Tab-separated table of N, CA, C and O in Angstrom:
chain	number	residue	atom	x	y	z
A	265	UNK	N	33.791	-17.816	175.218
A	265	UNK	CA	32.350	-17.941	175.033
A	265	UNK	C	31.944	-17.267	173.722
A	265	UNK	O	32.271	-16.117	173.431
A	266	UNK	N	30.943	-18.363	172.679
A	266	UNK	CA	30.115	-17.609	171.327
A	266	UNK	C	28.934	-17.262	171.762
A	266	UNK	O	28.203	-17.906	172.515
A	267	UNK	N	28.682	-15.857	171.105
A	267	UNK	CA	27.313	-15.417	171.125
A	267	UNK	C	26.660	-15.461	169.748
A	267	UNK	O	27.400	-15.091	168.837
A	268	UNK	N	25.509	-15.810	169.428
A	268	UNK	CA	25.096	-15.937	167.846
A	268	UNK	C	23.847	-15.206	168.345
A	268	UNK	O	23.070	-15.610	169.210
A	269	UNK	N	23.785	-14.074	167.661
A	269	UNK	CA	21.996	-13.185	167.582
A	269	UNK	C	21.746	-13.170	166.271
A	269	UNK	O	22.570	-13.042	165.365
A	270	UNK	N	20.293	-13.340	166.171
A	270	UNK	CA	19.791	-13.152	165.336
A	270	UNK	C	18.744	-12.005	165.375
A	270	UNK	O	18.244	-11.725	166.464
A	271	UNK	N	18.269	-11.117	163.927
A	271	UNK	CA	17.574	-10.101	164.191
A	271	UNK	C	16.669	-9.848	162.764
A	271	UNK	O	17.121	-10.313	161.718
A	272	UNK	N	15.578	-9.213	162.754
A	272	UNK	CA	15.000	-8.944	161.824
A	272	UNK	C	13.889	-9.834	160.811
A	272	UNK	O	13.599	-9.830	159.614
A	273	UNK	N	13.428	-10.646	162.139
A	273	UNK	CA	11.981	-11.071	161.623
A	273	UNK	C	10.724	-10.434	162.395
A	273	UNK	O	10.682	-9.849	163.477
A	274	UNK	N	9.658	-10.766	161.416
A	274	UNK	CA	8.258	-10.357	161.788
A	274	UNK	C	7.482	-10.417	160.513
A	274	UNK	O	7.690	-11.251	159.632
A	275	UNK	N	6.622	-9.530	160.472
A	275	UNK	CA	5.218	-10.023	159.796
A	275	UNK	C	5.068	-9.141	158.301
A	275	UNK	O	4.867	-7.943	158.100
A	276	UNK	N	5.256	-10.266	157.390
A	276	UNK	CA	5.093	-10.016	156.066
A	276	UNK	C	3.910	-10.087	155.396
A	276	UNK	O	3.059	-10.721	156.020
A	277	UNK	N	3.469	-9.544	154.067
A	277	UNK	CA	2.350	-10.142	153.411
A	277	UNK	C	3.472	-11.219	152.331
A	277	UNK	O	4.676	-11.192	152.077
A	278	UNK	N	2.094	-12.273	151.838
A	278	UNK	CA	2.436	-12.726	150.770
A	278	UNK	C	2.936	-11.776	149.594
A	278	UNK	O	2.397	-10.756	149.166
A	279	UNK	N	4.434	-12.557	149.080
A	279	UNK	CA	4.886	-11.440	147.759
A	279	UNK	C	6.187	-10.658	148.694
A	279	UNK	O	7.316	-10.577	148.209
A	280	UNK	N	5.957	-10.261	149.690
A	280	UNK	CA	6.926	-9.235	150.321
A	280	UNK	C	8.388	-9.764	150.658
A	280	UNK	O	8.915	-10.846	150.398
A	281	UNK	N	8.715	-8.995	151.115
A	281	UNK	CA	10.184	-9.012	151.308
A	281	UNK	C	10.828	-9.101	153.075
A	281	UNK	O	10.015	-8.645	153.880
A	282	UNK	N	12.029	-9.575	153.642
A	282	UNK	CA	12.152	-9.776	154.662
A	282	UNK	C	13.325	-9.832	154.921
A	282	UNK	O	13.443	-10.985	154.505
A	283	UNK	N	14.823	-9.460	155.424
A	283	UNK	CA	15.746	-9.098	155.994
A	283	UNK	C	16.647	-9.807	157.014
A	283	UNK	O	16.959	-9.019	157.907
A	284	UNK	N	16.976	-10.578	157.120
A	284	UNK	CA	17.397	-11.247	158.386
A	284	UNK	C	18.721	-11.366	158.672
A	284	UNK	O	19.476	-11.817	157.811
A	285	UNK	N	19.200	-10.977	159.930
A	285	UNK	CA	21.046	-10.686	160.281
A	285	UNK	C	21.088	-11.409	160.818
A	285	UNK	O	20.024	-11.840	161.260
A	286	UNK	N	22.331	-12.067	161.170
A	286	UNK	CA	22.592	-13.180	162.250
A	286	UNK	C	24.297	-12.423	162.474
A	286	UNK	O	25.066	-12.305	161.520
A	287	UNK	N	24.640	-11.989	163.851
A	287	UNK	CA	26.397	-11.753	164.046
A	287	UNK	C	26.669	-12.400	165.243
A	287	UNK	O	26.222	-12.103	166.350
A	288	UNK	N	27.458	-13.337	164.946
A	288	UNK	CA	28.641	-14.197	165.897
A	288	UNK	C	29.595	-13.587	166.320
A	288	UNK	O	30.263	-12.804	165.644
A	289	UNK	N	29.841	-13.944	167.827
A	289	UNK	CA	30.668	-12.558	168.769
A	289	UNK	C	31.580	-13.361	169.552
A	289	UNK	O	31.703	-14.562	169.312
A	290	UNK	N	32.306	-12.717	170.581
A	290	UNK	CA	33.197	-13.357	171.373
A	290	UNK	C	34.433	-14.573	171.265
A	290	UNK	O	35.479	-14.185	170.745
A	291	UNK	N	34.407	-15.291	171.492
A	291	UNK	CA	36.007	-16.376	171.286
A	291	UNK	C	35.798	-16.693	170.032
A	291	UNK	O	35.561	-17.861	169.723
A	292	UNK	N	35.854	-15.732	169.149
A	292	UNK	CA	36.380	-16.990	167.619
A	292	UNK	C	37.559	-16.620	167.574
A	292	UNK	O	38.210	-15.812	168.237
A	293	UNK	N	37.931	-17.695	166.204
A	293	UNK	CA	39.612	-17.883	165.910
A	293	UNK	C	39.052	-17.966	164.755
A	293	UNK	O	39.786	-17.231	164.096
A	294	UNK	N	38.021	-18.465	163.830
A	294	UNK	CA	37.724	-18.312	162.747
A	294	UNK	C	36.355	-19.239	162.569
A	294	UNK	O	36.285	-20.263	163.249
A	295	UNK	N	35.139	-18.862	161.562
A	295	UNK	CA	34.165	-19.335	161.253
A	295	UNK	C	34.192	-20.126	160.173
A	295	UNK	O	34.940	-19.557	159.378
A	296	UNK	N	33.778	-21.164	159.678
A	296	UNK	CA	33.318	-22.195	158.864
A	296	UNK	C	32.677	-22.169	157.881
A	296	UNK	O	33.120	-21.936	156.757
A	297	UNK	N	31.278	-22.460	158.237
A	297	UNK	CA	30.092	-22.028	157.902
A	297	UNK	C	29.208	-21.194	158.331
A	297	UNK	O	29.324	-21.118	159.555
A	298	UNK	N	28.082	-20.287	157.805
A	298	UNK	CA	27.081	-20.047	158.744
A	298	UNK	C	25.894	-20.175	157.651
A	298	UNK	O	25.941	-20.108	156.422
A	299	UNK	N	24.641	-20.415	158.683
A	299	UNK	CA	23.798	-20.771	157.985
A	299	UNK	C	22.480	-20.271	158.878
A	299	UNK	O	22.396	-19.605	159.910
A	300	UNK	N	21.626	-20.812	158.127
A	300	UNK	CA	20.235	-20.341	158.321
A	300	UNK	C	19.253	-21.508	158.797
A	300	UNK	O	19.165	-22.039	157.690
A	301	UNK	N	18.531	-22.223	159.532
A	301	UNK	CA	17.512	-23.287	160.062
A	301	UNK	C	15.985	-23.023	159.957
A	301	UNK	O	15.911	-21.830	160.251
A	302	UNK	N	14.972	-23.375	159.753
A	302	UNK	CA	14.135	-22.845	160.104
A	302	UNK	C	12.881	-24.220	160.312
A	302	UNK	O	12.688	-25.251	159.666
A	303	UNK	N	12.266	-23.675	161.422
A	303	UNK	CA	10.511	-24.661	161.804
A	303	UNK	C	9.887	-24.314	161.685
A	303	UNK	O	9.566	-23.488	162.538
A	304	UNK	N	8.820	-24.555	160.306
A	304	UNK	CA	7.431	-24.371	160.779
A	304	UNK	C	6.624	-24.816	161.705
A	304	UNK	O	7.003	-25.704	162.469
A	305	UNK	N	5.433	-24.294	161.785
A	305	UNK	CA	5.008	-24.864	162.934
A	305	UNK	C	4.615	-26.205	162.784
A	305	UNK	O	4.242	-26.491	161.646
A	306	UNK	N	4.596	-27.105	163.620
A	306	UNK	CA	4.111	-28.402	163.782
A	306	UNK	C	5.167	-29.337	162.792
A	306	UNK	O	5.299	-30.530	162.517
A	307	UNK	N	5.737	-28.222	162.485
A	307	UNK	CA	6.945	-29.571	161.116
A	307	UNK	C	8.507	-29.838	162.219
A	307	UNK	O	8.790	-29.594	163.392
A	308	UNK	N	9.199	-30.449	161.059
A	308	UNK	CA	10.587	-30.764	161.469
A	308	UNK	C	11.383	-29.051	161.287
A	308	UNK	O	10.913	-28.159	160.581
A	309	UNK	N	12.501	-28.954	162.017
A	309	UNK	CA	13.563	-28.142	161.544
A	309	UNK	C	14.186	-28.808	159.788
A	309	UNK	O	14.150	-29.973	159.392
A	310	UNK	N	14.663	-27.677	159.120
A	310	UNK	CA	14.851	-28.308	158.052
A	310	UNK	C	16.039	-26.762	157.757
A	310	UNK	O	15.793	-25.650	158.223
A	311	UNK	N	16.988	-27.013	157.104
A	311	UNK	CA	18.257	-26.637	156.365
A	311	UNK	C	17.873	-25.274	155.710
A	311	UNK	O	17.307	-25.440	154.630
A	312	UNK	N	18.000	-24.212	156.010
A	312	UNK	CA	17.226	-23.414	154.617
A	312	UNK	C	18.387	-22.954	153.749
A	312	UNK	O	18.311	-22.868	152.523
A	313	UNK	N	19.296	-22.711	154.353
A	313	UNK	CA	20.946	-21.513	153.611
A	313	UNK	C	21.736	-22.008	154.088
A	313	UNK	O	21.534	-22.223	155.283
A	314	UNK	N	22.704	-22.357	153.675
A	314	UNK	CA	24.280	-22.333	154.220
A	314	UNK	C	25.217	-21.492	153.666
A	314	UNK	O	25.019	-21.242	152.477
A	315	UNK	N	26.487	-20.820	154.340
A	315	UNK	CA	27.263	-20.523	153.564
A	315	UNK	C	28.629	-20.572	153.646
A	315	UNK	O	29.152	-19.532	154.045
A	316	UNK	N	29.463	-21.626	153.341
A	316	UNK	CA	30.820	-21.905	153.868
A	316	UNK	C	31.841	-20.620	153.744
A	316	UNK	O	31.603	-19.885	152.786
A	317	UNK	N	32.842	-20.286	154.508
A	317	UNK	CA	33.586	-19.223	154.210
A	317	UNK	C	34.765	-19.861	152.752
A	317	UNK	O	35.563	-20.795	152.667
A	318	UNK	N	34.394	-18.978	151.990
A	318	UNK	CA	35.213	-19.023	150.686
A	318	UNK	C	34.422	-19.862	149.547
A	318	UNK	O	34.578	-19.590	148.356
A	319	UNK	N	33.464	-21.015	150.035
A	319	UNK	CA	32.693	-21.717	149.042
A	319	UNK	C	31.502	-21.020	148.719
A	319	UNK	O	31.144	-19.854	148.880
A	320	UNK	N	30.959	-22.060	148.206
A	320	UNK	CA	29.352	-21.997	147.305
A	320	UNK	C	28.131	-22.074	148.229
A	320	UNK	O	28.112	-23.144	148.838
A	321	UNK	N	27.074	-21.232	148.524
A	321	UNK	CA	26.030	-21.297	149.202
A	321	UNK	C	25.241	-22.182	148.828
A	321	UNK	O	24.985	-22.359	147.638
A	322	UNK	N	24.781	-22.808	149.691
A	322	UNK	CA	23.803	-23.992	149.378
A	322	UNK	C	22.066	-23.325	149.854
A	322	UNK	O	21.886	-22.705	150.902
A	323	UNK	N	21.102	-23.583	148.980
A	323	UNK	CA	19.769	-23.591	149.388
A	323	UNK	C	18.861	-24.888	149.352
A	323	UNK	O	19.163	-25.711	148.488
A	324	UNK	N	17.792	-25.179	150.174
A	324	UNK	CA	16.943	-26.129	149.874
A	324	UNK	C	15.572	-25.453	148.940
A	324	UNK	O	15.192	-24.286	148.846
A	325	UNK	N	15.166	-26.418	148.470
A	325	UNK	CA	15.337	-26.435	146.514
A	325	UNK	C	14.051	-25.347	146.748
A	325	UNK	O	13.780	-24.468	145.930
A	326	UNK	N	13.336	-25.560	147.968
A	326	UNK	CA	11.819	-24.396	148.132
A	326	UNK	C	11.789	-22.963	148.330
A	326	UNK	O	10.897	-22.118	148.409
A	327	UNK	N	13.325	-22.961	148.396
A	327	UNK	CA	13.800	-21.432	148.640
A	327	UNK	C	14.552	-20.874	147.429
A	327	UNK	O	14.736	-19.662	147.322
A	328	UNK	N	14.959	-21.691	146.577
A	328	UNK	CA	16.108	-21.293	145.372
A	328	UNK	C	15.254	-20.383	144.514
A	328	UNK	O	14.110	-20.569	144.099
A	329	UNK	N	16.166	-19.237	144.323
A	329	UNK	CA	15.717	-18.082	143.368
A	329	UNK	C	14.929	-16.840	144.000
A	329	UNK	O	14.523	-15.777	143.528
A	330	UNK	N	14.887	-17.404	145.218
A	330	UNK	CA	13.887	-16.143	146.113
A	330	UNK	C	15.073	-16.040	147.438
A	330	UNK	O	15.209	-14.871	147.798
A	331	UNK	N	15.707	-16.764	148.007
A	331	UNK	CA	16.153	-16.271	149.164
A	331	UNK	C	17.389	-16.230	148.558
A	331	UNK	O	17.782	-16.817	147.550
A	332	UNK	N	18.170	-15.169	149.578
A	332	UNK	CA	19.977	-15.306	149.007
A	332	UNK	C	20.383	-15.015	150.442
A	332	UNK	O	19.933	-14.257	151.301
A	333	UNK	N	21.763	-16.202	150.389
A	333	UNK	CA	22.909	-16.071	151.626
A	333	UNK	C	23.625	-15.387	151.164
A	333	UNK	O	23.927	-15.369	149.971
A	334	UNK	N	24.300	-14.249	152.556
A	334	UNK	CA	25.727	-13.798	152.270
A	334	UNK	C	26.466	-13.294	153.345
A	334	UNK	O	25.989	-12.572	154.221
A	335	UNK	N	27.253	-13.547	153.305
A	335	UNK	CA	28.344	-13.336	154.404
A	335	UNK	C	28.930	-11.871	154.917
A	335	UNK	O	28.648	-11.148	153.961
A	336	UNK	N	29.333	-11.362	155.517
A	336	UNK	CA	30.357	-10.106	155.634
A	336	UNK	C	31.268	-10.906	156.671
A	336	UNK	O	31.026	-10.758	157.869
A	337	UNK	N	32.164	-11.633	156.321
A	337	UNK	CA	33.342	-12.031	157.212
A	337	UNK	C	34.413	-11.354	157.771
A	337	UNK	O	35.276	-12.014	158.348
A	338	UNK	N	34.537	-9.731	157.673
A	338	UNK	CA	34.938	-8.721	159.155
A	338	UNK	C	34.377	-9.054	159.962
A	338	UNK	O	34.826	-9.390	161.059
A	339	UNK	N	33.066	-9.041	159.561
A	339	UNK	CA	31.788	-8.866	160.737
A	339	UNK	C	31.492	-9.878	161.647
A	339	UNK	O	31.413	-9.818	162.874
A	340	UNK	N	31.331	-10.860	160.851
A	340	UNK	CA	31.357	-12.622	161.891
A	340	UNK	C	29.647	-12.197	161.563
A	340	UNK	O	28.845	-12.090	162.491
A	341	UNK	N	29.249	-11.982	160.101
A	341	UNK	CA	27.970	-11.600	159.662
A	341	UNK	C	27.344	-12.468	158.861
A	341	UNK	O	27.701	-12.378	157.686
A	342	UNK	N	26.288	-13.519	159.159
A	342	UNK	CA	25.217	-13.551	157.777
A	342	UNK	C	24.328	-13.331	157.870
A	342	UNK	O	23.610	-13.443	158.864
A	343	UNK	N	23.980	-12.756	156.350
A	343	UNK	CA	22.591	-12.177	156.109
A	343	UNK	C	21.626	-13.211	155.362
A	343	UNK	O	22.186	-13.881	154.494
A	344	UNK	N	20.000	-13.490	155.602
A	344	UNK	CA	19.311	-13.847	154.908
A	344	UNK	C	18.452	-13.032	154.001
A	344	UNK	O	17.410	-12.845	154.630
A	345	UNK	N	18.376	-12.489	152.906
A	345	UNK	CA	17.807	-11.795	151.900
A	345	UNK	C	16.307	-12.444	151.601
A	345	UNK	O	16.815	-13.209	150.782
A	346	UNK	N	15.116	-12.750	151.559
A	346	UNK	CA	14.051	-13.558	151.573
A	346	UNK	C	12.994	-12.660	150.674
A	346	UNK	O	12.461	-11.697	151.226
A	347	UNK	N	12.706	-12.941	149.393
A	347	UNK	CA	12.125	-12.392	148.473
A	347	UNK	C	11.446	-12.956	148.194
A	347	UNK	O	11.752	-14.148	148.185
A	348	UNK	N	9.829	-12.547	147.692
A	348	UNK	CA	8.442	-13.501	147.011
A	348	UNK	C	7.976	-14.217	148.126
A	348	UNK	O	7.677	-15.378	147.846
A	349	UNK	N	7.801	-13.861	149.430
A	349	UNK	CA	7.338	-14.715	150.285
A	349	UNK	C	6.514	-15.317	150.328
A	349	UNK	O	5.534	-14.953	149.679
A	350	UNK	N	6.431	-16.680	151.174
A	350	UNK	CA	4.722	-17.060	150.839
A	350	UNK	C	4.371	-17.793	152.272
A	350	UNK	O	5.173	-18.168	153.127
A	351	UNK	N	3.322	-17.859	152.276
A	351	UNK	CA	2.751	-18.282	153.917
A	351	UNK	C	3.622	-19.897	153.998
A	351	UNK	O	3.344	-20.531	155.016
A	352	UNK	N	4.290	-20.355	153.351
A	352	UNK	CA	4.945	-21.561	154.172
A	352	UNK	C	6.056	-21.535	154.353
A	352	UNK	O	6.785	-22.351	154.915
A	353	UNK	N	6.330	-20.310	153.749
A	353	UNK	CA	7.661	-19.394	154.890
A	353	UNK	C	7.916	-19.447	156.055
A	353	UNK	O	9.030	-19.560	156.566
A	354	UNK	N	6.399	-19.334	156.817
A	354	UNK	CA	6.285	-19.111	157.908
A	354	UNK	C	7.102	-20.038	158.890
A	354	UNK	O	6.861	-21.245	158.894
A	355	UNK	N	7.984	-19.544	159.654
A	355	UNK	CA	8.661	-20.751	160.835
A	355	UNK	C	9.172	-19.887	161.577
A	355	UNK	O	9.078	-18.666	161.448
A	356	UNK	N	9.871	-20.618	162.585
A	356	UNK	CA	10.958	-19.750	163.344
A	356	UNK	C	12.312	-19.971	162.708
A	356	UNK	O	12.753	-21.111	162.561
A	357	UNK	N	12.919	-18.984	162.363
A	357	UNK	CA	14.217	-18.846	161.483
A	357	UNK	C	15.501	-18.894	163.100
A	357	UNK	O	15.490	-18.120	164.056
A	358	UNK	N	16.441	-20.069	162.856
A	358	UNK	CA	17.564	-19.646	163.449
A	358	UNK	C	18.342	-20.157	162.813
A	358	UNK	O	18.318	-21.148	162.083
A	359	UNK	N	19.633	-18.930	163.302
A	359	UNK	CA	21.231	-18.545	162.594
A	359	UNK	C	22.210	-19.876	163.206
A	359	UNK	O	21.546	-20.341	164.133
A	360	UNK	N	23.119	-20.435	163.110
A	360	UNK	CA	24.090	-20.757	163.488
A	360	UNK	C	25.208	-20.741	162.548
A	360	UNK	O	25.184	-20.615	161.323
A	361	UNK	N	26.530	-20.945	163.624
A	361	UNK	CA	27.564	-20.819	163.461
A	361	UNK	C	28.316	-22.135	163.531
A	361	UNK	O	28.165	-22.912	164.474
A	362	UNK	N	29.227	-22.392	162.392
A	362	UNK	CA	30.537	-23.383	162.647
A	362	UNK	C	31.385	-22.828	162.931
A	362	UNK	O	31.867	-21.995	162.164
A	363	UNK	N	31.860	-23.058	164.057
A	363	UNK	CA	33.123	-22.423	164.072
A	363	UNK	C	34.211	-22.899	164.736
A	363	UNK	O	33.997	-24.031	165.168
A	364	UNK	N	35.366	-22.450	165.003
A	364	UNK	CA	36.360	-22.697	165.865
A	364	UNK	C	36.720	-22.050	166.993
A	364	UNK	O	36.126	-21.003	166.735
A	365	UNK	N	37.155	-21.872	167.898
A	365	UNK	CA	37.467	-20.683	168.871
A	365	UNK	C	38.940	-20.573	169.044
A	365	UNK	O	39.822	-21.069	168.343
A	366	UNK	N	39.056	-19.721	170.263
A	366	UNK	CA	40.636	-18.784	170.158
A	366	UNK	C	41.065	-20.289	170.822
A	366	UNK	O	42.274	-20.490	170.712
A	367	UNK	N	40.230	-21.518	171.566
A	367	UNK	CA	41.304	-22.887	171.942
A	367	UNK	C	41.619	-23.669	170.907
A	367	UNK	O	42.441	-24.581	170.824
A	368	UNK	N	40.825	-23.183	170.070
A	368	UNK	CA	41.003	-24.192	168.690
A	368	UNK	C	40.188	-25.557	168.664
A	368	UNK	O	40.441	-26.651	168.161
A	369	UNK	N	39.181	-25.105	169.351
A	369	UNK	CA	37.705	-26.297	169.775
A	369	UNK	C	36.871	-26.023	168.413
A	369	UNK	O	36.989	-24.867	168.007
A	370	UNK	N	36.170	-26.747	167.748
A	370	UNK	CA	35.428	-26.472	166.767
A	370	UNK	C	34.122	-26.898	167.395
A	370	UNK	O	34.029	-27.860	168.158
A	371	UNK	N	32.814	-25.883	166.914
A	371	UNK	CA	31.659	-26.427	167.501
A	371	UNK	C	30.550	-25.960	166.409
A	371	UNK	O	30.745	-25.852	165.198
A	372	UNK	N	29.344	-25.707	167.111
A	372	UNK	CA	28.618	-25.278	166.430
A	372	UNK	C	27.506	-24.572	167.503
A	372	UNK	O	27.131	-25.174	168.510
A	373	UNK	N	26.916	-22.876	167.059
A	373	UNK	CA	26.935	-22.095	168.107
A	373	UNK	C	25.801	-21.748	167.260
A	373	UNK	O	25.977	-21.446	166.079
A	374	UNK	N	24.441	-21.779	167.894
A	374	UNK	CA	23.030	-21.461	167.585
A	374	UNK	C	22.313	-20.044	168.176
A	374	UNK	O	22.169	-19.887	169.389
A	375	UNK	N	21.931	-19.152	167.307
A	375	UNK	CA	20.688	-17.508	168.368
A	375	UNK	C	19.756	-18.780	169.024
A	375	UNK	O	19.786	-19.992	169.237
A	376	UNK	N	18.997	-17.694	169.161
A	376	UNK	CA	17.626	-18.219	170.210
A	376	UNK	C	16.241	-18.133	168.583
A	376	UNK	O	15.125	-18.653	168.579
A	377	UNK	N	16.800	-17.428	167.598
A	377	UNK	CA	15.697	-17.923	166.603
A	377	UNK	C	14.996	-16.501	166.955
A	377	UNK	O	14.972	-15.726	167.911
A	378	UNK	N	14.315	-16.609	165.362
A	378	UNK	CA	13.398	-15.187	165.174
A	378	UNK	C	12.057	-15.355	164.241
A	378	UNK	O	12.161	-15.670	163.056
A	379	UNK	N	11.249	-15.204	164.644
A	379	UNK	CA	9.986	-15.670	164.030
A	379	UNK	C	9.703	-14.668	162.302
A	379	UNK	O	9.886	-13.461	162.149
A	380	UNK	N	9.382	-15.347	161.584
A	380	UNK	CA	9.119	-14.959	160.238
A	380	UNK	C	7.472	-15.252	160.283
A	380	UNK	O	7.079	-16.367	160.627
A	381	UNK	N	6.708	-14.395	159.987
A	381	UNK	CA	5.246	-14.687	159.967
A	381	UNK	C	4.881	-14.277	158.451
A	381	UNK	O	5.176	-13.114	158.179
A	382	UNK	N	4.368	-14.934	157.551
A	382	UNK	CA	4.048	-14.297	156.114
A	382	UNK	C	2.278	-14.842	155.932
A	382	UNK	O	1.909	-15.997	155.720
A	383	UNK	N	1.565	-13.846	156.061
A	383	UNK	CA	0.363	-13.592	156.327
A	383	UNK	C	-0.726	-12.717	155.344
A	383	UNK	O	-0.074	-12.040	154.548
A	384	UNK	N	-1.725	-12.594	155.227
A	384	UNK	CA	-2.488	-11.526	154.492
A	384	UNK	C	-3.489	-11.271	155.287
A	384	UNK	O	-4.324	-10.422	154.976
């Protein structure tokens, strides 16, 4: 069994700064990717970070230059870094995981999501 938590949203002003962990636990054999999702309200889910183990992080183009992915792969760790915020930030942020497990099943393993509010 994967566990994916996510931690470290809540309520920003416009301009501010915001923190976000995501650590994947239990049956791995090794991780993939991990990445970042996020909904605003009333919108679609949409792609925000990815970050393959050993490749190039990918952003969607509304986040480039303000947010940064990064990994700690001891940890079964990614971090979202989220700088210059602005109220259409606002969504529920969730972490997932690609991964494989100790059967050698590959899947993909989602938190429950953490709300980002960027407000004045």
């Amino acid at each position: 069994q994967v566990h994916v938590v996510e931690s470290g949203g809540g309520v920003v002003q416009p301009g501010g700064s915001l923190r976000l962990s995501c650590a994947a636990s239990g049956s791995i054999f090794s991780i993939n990717v991990m990445g970042w999702y996020r909904q605003p309200p009333g919108k679609q889910r949409e792609l925000v970070a990815s970050a393959p183990t050993g490749g190039i992080p990918n952003y969607i183009d509304s986040v480039k230059g303000r947010f940064t992915i990064s990994r700690d792969n001891a940890k079964n760790t990614v971090y979202l870094q989220m700088n210059s915020l602005k109220p259409e930030d606002t969504a529920i942020y969730t972490c997932y995981a690609d991964l494989t497990n100790t059967a050698r099943a590959r899947f993909v393993s989602s938190g429950q999501g953490t709300q980002v509010t960027v407000s004045s």
